Short mmCIF file of C-alpha atoms in Angstrom, two decimals:
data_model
loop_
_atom_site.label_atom_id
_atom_site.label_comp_id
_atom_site.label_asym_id
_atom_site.label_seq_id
_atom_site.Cartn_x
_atom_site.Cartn_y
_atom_site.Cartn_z
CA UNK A 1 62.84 -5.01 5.06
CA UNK A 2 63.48 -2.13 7.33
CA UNK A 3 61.58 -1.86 10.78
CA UNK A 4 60.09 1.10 9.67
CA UNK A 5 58.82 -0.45 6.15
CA UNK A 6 57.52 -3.57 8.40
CA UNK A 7 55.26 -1.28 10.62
CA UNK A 8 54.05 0.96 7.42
CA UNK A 9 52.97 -2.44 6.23
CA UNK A 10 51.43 -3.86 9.56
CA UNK A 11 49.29 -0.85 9.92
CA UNK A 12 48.13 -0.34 6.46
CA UNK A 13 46.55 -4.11 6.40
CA UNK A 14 43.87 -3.64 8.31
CA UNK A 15 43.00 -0.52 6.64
CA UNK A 16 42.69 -2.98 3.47
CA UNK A 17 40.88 -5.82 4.67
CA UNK A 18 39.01 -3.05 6.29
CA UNK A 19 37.96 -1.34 3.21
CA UNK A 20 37.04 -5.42 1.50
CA UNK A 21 34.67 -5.95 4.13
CA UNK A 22 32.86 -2.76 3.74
CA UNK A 23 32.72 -3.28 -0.34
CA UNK A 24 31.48 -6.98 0.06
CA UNK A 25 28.67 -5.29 2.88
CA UNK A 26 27.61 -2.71 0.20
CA UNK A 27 27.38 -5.33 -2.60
CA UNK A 28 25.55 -7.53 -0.46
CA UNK A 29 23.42 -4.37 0.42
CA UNK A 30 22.80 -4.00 -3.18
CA UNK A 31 21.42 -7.83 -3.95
CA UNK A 32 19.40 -7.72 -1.09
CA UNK A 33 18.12 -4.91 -1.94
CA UNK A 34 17.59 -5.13 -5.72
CA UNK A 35 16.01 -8.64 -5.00
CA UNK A 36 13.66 -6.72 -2.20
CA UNK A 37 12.83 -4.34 -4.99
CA UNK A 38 12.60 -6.81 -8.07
CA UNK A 39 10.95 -9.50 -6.36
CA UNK A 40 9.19 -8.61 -3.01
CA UNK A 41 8.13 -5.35 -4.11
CA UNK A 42 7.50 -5.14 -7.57
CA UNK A 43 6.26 -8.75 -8.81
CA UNK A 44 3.23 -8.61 -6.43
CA UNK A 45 2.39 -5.14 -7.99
CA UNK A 46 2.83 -6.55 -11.86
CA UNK A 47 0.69 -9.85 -10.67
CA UNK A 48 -1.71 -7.61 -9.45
CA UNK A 49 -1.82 -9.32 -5.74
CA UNK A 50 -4.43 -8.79 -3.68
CA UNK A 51 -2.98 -6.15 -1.48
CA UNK A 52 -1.23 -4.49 -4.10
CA UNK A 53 -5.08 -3.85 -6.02
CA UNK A 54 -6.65 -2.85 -2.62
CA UNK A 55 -3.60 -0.32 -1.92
CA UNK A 56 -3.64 1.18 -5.28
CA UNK A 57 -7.64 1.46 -4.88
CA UNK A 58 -7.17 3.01 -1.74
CA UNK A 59 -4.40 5.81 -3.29
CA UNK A 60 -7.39 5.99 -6.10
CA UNK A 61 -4.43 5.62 -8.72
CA UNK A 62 -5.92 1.95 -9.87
CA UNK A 63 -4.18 -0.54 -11.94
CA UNK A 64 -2.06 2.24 -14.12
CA UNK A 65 -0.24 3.14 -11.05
CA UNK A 66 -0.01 -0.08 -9.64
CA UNK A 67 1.68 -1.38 -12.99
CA UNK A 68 3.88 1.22 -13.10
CA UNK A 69 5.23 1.73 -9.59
CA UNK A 70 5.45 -2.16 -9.58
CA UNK A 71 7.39 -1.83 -13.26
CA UNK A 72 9.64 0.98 -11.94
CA UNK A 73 10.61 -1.13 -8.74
CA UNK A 74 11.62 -4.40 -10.41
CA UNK A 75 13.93 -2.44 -12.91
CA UNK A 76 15.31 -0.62 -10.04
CA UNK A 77 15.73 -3.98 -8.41
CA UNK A 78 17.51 -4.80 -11.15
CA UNK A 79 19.04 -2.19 -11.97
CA UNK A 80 20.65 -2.19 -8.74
CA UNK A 81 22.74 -5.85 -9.35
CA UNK A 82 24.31 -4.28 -12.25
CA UNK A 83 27.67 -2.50 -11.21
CA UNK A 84 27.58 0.42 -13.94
CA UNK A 85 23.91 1.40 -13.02
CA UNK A 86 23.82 1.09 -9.23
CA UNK A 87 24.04 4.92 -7.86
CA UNK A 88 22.00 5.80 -10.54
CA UNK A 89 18.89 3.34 -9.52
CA UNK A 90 20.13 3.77 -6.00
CA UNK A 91 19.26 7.32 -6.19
CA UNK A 92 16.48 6.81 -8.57
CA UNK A 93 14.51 4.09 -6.04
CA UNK A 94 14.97 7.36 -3.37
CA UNK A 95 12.91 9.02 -5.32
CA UNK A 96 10.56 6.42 -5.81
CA UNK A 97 11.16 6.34 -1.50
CA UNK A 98 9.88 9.41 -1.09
CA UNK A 99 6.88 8.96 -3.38
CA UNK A 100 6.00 6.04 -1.38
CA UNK A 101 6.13 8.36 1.78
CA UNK A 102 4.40 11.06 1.04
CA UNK A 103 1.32 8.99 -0.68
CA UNK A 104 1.66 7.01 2.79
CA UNK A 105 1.05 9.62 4.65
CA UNK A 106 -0.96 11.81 2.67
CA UNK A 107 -3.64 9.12 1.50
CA UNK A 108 -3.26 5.96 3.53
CA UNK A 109 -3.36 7.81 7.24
CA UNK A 110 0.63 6.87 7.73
CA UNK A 111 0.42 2.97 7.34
CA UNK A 112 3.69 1.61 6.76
CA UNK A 113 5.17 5.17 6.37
CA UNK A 114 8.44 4.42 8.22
CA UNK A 115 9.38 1.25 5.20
CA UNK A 116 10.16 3.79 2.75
CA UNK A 117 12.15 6.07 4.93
CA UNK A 118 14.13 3.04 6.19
CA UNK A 119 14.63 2.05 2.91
CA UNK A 120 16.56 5.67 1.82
CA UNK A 121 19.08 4.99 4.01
CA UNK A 122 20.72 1.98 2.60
CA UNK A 123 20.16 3.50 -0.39
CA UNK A 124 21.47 6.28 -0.23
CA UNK A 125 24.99 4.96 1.24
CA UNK A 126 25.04 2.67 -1.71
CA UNK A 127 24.09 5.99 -4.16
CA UNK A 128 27.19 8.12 -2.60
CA UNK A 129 29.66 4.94 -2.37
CA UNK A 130 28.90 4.31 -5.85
CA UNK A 131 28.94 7.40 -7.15
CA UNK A 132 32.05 6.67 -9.04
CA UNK A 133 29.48 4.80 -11.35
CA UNK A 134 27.43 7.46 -12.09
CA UNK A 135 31.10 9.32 -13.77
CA UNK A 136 31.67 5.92 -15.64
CA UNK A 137 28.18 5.62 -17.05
CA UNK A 138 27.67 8.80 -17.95
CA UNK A 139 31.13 8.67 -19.55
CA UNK A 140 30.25 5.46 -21.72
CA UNK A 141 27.16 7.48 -22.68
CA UNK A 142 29.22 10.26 -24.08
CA UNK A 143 31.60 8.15 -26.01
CA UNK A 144 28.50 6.01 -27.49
CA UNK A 145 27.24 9.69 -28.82
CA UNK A 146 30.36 10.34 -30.84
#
């Protein structure tokens, strides 16, 4: 191996396990935050928990909305642990983000307006980083149509 073939390969290795730690970050972003969204979120809205009724009350949205925001969230929670449909929930749950913000604000006097807006950031990295996805979904889509 020639000196200069030795550096080339000293200096691209910590660009690789460089790029393995930031994909096994993301991924764990993802579980924790599909189980955040399935579990933490979501299930106390479809079991109709206590603070989930007296939020929805508050919004004046009742159980309807409550079923359905806490429907939407565990399949984005899920949604999110599958590889193929990850940007796509990612950037759907944004949506979902700013919802949650703007009903925070708008009807609830602010309270716990800054959750949502923390959330959108983790969620959007993993919505750009996995936008590869998005090509490869939509692709399986198209060939399932022919």
């Amino acid at each position: 191996m020639t000196t200069a073939a030795a550096s080339a390969t000293a200096a691209s290795a910590p660009t690789v396990a460089g790029r393995r730690s930031v994909r096994i970050t993301l991924r764990t972003v993802q579980v924790v935050l599909g189980l955040f969204f399935a579990l933490a979120s979501g299930v106390p809205k479809l079991i109709a928990h206590s603070t989930a009724v007296e939020t929805f009350e508050r919004l004046g949205w009742g159980d309807p909305g409550m079923y359905t925001i806490g429907a939407l969230e565990v399949l984005g929670g899920i949604a999110l642990l599958i590889p193929v449909l990850g940007s796509v929930s990612a950037t759907a749950l944004i949506g979902l983000m700013i919802g949650a913000f703007v009903a925070s604000v708008s009807a609830l006097g602010g309270e716990n307006a800054a959750t949502p807006l923390i959330l959108i950031l983790p969620l959007a990295w993993i919505a750009w980083a996995r936008r590869g996805q998005t090509r490869e979904l939509v692709r399986l889509l198209a060939r399932r149509g022919e």
